mmCIF file of C-alpha atoms in Angstrom:
data_model
loop_
_atom_site.group_PDB
_atom_site.id
_atom_site.type_symbol
_atom_site.label_atom_id
_atom_site.label_comp_id
_atom_site.label_asym_id
_atom_site.label_seq_id
_atom_site.Cartn_x
_atom_site.Cartn_y
_atom_site.Cartn_z
ATOM 1 C CA UNK A 23 99.513 89.448 90.927
ATOM 2 C CA UNK A 24 100.324 93.102 91.574
ATOM 3 C CA UNK A 25 98.387 96.333 91.586
ATOM 4 C CA UNK A 26 99.371 96.821 87.960
ATOM 5 C CA UNK A 27 96.623 94.254 87.335
ATOM 6 C CA UNK A 28 94.244 97.187 87.698
ATOM 7 C CA UNK A 29 95.512 98.578 84.427
ATOM 8 C CA UNK A 30 95.915 95.207 82.734
ATOM 9 C CA UNK A 31 92.302 94.387 83.483
ATOM 10 C CA UNK A 32 91.196 97.700 82.012
ATOM 11 C CA UNK A 33 89.376 98.589 85.175
ATOM 12 C CA UNK A 34 91.349 101.648 86.107
ATOM 13 C CA UNK A 35 91.525 105.238 84.966
ATOM 14 C CA UNK A 36 88.232 106.468 86.366
ATOM 15 C CA UNK A 37 86.837 109.461 84.530
ATOM 16 C CA UNK A 38 83.438 111.133 84.735
ATOM 17 C CA UNK A 39 80.966 110.400 81.959
ATOM 18 C CA UNK A 40 77.873 112.307 80.910
ATOM 19 C CA UNK A 41 74.879 110.505 82.393
ATOM 20 C CA UNK A 42 71.328 110.830 83.581
ATOM 21 C CA UNK A 43 71.081 110.122 87.290
ATOM 22 C CA UNK A 44 69.380 106.848 88.115
ATOM 23 C CA UNK A 45 66.313 107.224 90.289
ATOM 24 C CA UNK A 46 66.115 105.435 93.626
ATOM 25 C CA UNK A 47 63.878 102.812 92.030
ATOM 26 C CA UNK A 48 66.216 102.327 89.054
ATOM 27 C CA UNK A 49 69.290 101.952 91.264
ATOM 28 C CA UNK A 50 67.470 99.430 93.446
ATOM 29 C CA UNK A 51 66.280 97.503 90.387
ATOM 30 C CA UNK A 52 69.832 97.328 88.999
ATOM 31 C CA UNK A 53 71.085 95.683 92.184
ATOM 32 C CA UNK A 54 67.979 93.499 92.513
ATOM 33 C CA UNK A 55 68.628 92.061 89.047
ATOM 34 C CA UNK A 56 72.270 91.469 89.990
ATOM 35 C CA UNK A 57 71.149 89.579 93.114
ATOM 36 C CA UNK A 58 68.674 87.528 91.107
ATOM 37 C CA UNK A 59 71.267 86.541 88.514
ATOM 38 C CA UNK A 60 73.363 84.855 91.223
ATOM 39 C CA UNK A 61 70.387 83.276 92.962
ATOM 40 C CA UNK A 62 69.689 79.598 92.281
ATOM 41 C CA UNK A 63 66.452 78.015 93.456
ATOM 42 C CA UNK A 64 68.433 75.012 94.612
ATOM 43 C CA UNK A 65 72.010 73.974 95.349
ATOM 44 C CA UNK A 66 75.377 75.218 94.114
ATOM 45 C CA UNK A 67 78.877 73.702 94.305
ATOM 46 C CA UNK A 68 82.003 75.621 93.355
ATOM 47 C CA UNK A 69 85.649 74.566 93.216
ATOM 48 C CA UNK A 70 88.040 77.467 93.546
ATOM 49 C CA UNK A 71 91.654 78.358 94.168
ATOM 50 C CA UNK A 72 92.864 81.209 96.354
ATOM 51 C CA UNK A 73 96.322 82.575 95.578
ATOM 52 C CA UNK A 74 97.420 84.740 98.496
ATOM 53 C CA UNK A 75 100.276 87.216 98.489
ATOM 54 C CA UNK A 76 101.539 88.819 101.690
ATOM 55 C CA UNK A 77 104.462 91.094 102.407
ATOM 56 C CA UNK A 78 107.685 89.217 103.285
ATOM 57 C CA UNK A 79 105.951 85.818 102.971
ATOM 58 C CA UNK A 80 105.914 83.091 100.341
ATOM 59 C CA UNK A 81 102.817 82.932 98.161
ATOM 60 C CA UNK A 82 100.179 80.463 99.329
ATOM 61 C CA UNK A 83 97.686 78.652 97.087
ATOM 62 C CA UNK A 84 94.662 77.043 98.700
ATOM 63 C CA UNK A 85 91.999 74.838 97.176
ATOM 64 C CA UNK A 86 88.489 75.383 98.472
ATOM 65 C CA UNK A 87 85.164 73.718 97.713
ATOM 66 C CA UNK A 88 82.096 75.699 98.697
ATOM 67 C CA UNK A 89 78.481 74.621 98.775
ATOM 68 C CA UNK A 90 75.341 76.769 98.826
ATOM 69 C CA UNK A 91 71.641 76.120 99.243
ATOM 70 C CA UNK A 92 69.209 78.911 98.454
ATOM 71 C CA UNK A 93 66.702 77.604 100.986
ATOM 72 C CA UNK A 94 67.700 78.880 104.416
ATOM 73 C CA UNK A 95 70.635 80.871 102.948
ATOM 74 C CA UNK A 96 72.986 77.991 103.753
ATOM 75 C CA UNK A 97 76.706 78.004 103.009
ATOM 76 C CA UNK A 98 79.522 75.540 103.679
ATOM 77 C CA UNK A 99 83.199 76.015 102.754
ATOM 78 C CA UNK A 100 85.769 73.216 102.976
ATOM 79 C CA UNK A 101 89.520 73.531 102.374
ATOM 80 C CA UNK A 102 91.029 70.546 100.557
ATOM 81 C CA UNK A 103 94.593 71.789 99.926
ATOM 82 C CA UNK A 104 97.313 72.295 101.082
ATOM 83 C CA UNK A 105 97.531 69.248 103.327
ATOM 84 C CA UNK A 106 98.219 71.402 106.387
ATOM 85 C CA UNK A 107 94.797 73.064 106.028
ATOM 86 C CA UNK A 108 92.740 70.233 104.527
ATOM 87 C CA UNK A 109 89.594 69.637 106.543
ATOM 88 C CA UNK A 110 89.239 73.146 107.886
ATOM 89 C CA UNK A 111 85.900 74.638 107.061
ATOM 90 C CA UNK A 112 83.236 77.262 107.596
ATOM 91 C CA UNK A 113 79.529 76.724 108.078
ATOM 92 C CA UNK A 114 76.817 79.386 107.991
ATOM 93 C CA UNK A 115 73.812 78.407 110.097
ATOM 94 C CA UNK A 116 70.924 80.792 110.768
ATOM 95 C CA UNK A 117 73.111 83.765 109.771
ATOM 96 C CA UNK A 118 75.897 82.709 112.155
ATOM 97 C CA UNK A 119 79.323 81.860 110.717
ATOM 98 C CA UNK A 120 81.261 79.023 112.362
ATOM 99 C CA UNK A 121 84.862 77.882 111.811
ATOM 100 C CA UNK A 122 85.823 74.238 112.316
ATOM 101 C CA UNK A 123 89.437 73.216 112.981
ATOM 102 C CA UNK A 124 89.947 69.433 112.672
ATOM 103 C CA UNK A 125 93.250 69.728 114.550
ATOM 104 C CA UNK A 126 91.450 70.686 117.756
ATOM 105 C CA UNK A 127 87.999 69.366 116.906
ATOM 106 C CA UNK A 128 86.526 72.693 118.008
ATOM 107 C CA UNK A 129 84.021 75.103 116.508
ATOM 108 C CA UNK A 130 84.429 78.850 116.893
ATOM 109 C CA UNK A 131 81.901 81.511 115.988
ATOM 110 C CA UNK A 132 83.232 84.135 113.574
ATOM 111 C CA UNK A 133 82.102 87.580 112.481
ATOM 112 C CA UNK A 134 81.397 88.750 108.943
ATOM 113 C CA UNK A 135 84.843 90.383 108.958
ATOM 114 C CA UNK A 136 86.475 86.938 109.091
ATOM 115 C CA UNK A 137 89.276 86.583 106.542
ATOM 116 C CA UNK A 138 88.470 83.236 104.948
ATOM 117 C CA UNK A 139 91.519 81.015 105.441
ATOM 118 C CA UNK A 140 93.518 84.111 106.373
ATOM 119 C CA UNK A 141 93.133 85.478 102.818
ATOM 120 C CA UNK A 142 91.628 88.791 101.707
ATOM 121 C CA UNK A 143 88.310 87.081 100.933
ATOM 122 C CA UNK A 144 85.180 87.229 103.084
ATOM 123 C CA UNK A 145 82.078 85.085 103.428
ATOM 124 C CA UNK A 146 80.162 87.262 100.985
ATOM 125 C CA UNK A 147 82.632 86.517 98.177
ATOM 126 C CA UNK A 148 81.320 82.938 98.041
ATOM 127 C CA UNK A 149 77.704 83.357 99.106
ATOM 128 C CA UNK A 150 74.671 84.286 97.018
ATOM 129 C CA UNK A 151 74.367 88.018 96.583
ATOM 130 C CA UNK A 152 71.720 89.536 98.866
ATOM 131 C CA UNK A 153 72.665 93.194 98.551
ATOM 132 C CA UNK A 154 69.101 94.495 98.349
ATOM 133 C CA UNK A 155 68.303 92.767 101.654
ATOM 134 C CA UNK A 156 71.427 94.058 103.389
ATOM 135 C CA UNK A 157 71.961 97.598 102.045
ATOM 136 C CA UNK A 158 70.229 100.834 101.166
ATOM 137 C CA UNK A 159 71.192 101.814 97.628
ATOM 138 C CA UNK A 160 71.882 105.189 96.026
ATOM 139 C CA UNK A 161 73.208 106.198 92.596
ATOM 140 C CA UNK A 162 76.264 108.486 92.771
ATOM 141 C CA UNK A 163 77.528 108.912 89.209
ATOM 142 C CA UNK A 164 78.279 107.262 85.901
ATOM 143 C CA UNK A 165 82.000 106.814 85.256
ATOM 144 C CA UNK A 166 84.345 105.255 82.735
ATOM 145 C CA UNK A 167 86.323 102.207 83.857
ATOM 146 C CA UNK A 168 88.691 101.628 80.979
ATOM 147 C CA UNK A 169 86.449 100.662 78.068
ATOM 148 C CA UNK A 170 83.346 100.344 80.236
ATOM 149 C CA UNK A 171 80.683 102.853 81.184
ATOM 150 C CA UNK A 172 79.674 102.020 84.738
ATOM 151 C CA UNK A 173 76.934 103.001 87.153
ATOM 152 C CA UNK A 174 78.584 103.946 90.444
ATOM 153 C CA UNK A 175 76.359 103.192 93.438
ATOM 154 C CA UNK A 176 76.737 103.819 97.156
ATOM 155 C CA UNK A 177 75.500 101.011 99.411
ATOM 156 C CA UNK A 178 74.936 101.613 103.132
ATOM 157 C CA UNK A 179 74.199 98.715 105.471
ATOM 158 C CA UNK A 180 70.676 98.618 106.861
ATOM 159 C CA UNK A 181 70.269 98.975 110.602
ATOM 160 C CA UNK A 182 70.720 95.676 112.442
ATOM 161 C CA UNK A 183 72.200 93.809 109.456
ATOM 162 C CA UNK A 184 75.553 92.093 110.046
ATOM 163 C CA UNK A 185 77.904 92.658 107.086
ATOM 164 C CA UNK A 186 81.679 92.719 106.704
ATOM 165 C CA UNK A 187 81.791 96.464 105.984
ATOM 166 C CA UNK A 188 79.094 99.087 106.661
ATOM 167 C CA UNK A 189 79.564 100.921 103.365
ATOM 168 C CA UNK A 190 80.460 99.846 99.853
ATOM 169 C CA UNK A 191 80.814 101.526 96.495
ATOM 170 C CA UNK A 192 79.925 99.425 93.471
ATOM 171 C CA UNK A 193 80.566 99.957 89.777
ATOM 172 C CA UNK A 194 78.153 98.052 87.503
ATOM 173 C CA UNK A 195 78.625 97.749 83.756
ATOM 174 C CA UNK A 196 75.844 99.851 82.211
ATOM 175 C CA UNK A 197 75.603 97.485 79.237
ATOM 176 C CA UNK A 198 75.433 94.099 80.990
ATOM 177 C CA UNK A 199 74.691 94.777 84.663
ATOM 178 C CA UNK A 200 77.804 92.838 85.684
ATOM 179 C CA UNK A 201 79.703 94.079 88.731
ATOM 180 C CA UNK A 202 83.104 95.414 87.680
ATOM 181 C CA UNK A 203 84.536 96.881 90.845
ATOM 182 C CA UNK A 204 83.755 97.138 94.561
ATOM 183 C CA UNK A 205 85.285 99.213 97.335
ATOM 184 C CA UNK A 206 84.572 98.316 100.974
ATOM 185 C CA UNK A 207 84.787 101.112 103.539
ATOM 186 C CA UNK A 208 84.961 101.277 107.326
ATOM 187 C CA UNK A 209 82.466 103.308 109.359
ATOM 188 C CA UNK A 210 84.986 106.172 109.333
ATOM 189 C CA UNK A 211 84.948 106.166 105.537
ATOM 190 C CA UNK A 212 88.442 104.697 105.251
ATOM 191 C CA UNK A 213 88.956 102.433 102.250
ATOM 192 C CA UNK A 214 89.609 98.897 103.502
ATOM 193 C CA UNK A 215 89.435 96.620 100.470
ATOM 194 C CA UNK A 216 89.103 96.805 96.692
ATOM 195 C CA UNK A 217 87.709 93.974 94.570
ATOM 196 C CA UNK A 218 87.795 93.631 90.778
ATOM 197 C CA UNK A 219 85.618 91.283 88.728
ATOM 198 C CA UNK A 220 87.091 90.967 85.213
ATOM 199 C CA UNK A 221 85.075 87.934 84.062
ATOM 200 C CA UNK A 222 81.612 86.555 84.739
ATOM 201 C CA UNK A 223 80.216 83.230 83.544
ATOM 202 C CA UNK A 224 76.777 81.684 83.522
ATOM 203 C CA UNK A 225 75.437 78.155 83.791
ATOM 204 C CA UNK A 226 71.898 76.955 83.208
ATOM 205 C CA UNK A 227 69.970 75.878 86.296
ATOM 206 C CA UNK A 228 67.221 73.280 86.023
ATOM 207 C CA UNK A 229 65.827 74.251 89.416
ATOM 208 C CA UNK A 230 65.675 77.946 88.514
ATOM 209 C CA UNK A 231 64.767 77.380 84.869
ATOM 210 C CA UNK A 232 67.245 80.093 83.992
ATOM 211 C CA UNK A 233 70.895 81.076 84.117
ATOM 212 C CA UNK A 234 72.937 81.451 87.284
ATOM 213 C CA UNK A 235 75.897 83.845 87.058
ATOM 214 C CA UNK A 236 79.145 83.689 89.008
ATOM 215 C CA UNK A 237 82.496 85.538 88.862
ATOM 216 C CA UNK A 238 85.152 83.387 87.217
ATOM 217 C CA UNK A 239 87.876 85.564 88.755
ATOM 218 C CA UNK A 240 88.029 88.002 91.654
ATOM 219 C CA UNK A 241 91.068 90.164 92.478
ATOM 220 C CA UNK A 242 91.059 91.319 96.104
ATOM 221 C CA UNK A 243 93.380 94.070 97.332
ATOM 222 C CA UNK A 244 94.020 94.899 100.982
ATOM 223 C CA UNK A 245 94.022 98.709 101.204
ATOM 224 C CA UNK A 246 95.587 98.744 104.697
ATOM 225 C CA UNK A 247 98.428 96.288 104.123
ATOM 226 C CA UNK A 248 98.829 97.413 100.554
ATOM 227 C CA UNK A 249 101.277 94.707 99.513
ATOM 228 C CA UNK A 250 98.732 92.007 100.374
ATOM 229 C CA UNK A 251 96.297 90.636 97.811
ATOM 230 C CA UNK A 252 94.324 87.514 96.926
ATOM 231 C CA UNK A 253 93.248 86.133 93.571
ATOM 232 C CA UNK A 254 90.175 83.886 93.566
ATOM 233 C CA UNK A 255 89.682 81.613 90.553
ATOM 234 C CA UNK A 256 86.468 79.598 90.333
ATOM 235 C CA UNK A 257 87.275 76.568 88.187
ATOM 236 C CA UNK A 258 84.172 74.388 88.306
ATOM 237 C CA UNK A 259 80.510 74.907 89.123
ATOM 238 C CA UNK A 260 77.881 72.193 89.627
ATOM 239 C CA UNK A 261 74.185 72.872 90.254
ATOM 240 C CA UNK A 262 73.065 69.311 90.956
ATOM 241 C CA UNK A 263 71.191 68.716 94.240
ATOM 242 C CA UNK A 264 73.324 68.036 97.319
ATOM 243 C CA UNK A 265 72.720 65.677 100.240
ATOM 244 C CA UNK A 266 69.711 66.766 102.264
ATOM 245 C CA UNK A 267 71.632 66.863 105.567
ATOM 246 C CA UNK A 268 74.854 68.303 104.193
ATOM 247 C CA UNK A 269 74.742 71.732 105.852
ATOM 248 C CA UNK A 270 75.424 70.516 109.375
ATOM 249 C CA UNK A 271 78.336 70.476 111.793
ATOM 250 C CA UNK A 272 78.221 66.674 111.821
ATOM 251 C CA UNK A 273 78.678 66.491 108.037
ATOM 252 C CA UNK A 274 81.691 68.793 108.048
ATOM 253 C CA UNK A 275 83.274 66.990 111.003
ATOM 254 C CA UNK A 276 82.879 63.638 109.220
ATOM 255 C CA UNK A 277 84.309 65.045 105.966
ATOM 256 C CA UNK A 278 87.321 66.417 107.851
ATOM 257 C CA UNK A 279 88.390 63.093 109.332
#
């Protein structure tokens, strides 16, 4: 994967488009609907692969299983491959992110800026979307992304909310509401990371009595170390209920043995 993927995915070539500005309420409602589409009133299991490219290093492919529970905003991520990293995992408890290393048997608290498994991904790439809870939202423009007309929104983190980056720009497909592109910015305004979402899928949820959407692919580009990138491919999704006591340190420790 290279930056030419931007063109191949038809998500490049930004150009202004004639548009009526979205009101504050309309911009908020657009993101609220996006949040709701990813929300499941129950549990969620995803199997994914992370292909990581770094300058002057061999490519690394990791297999990761992640589990979510809407109640309590719970999240657990467990690496299963390669063998050298199998058993490592992350657990989100009461909005705190913890990393478990089976080699040392120790837990370490991590920030939202944590690079999951050393890749370009972050916790939010696997969690339910809660953008309306975490950010103030403002419409900036409508623009063309290849064949798409997109609403470009500026999201600014609310005071006291812990997020990976304080500011983000989002491009939502005007026709479907799907997120096409995201840029994460530092407090200084410097571009830190770009994410592309070329394909979204949906699966019916019995607990929600509706569809749950998830990105089948995510392309993540490090804008500081510009030769570094990560491709996330979500291969399988399962919405069946999980063990009641699964989202605990004890469960992850036992699974890692």
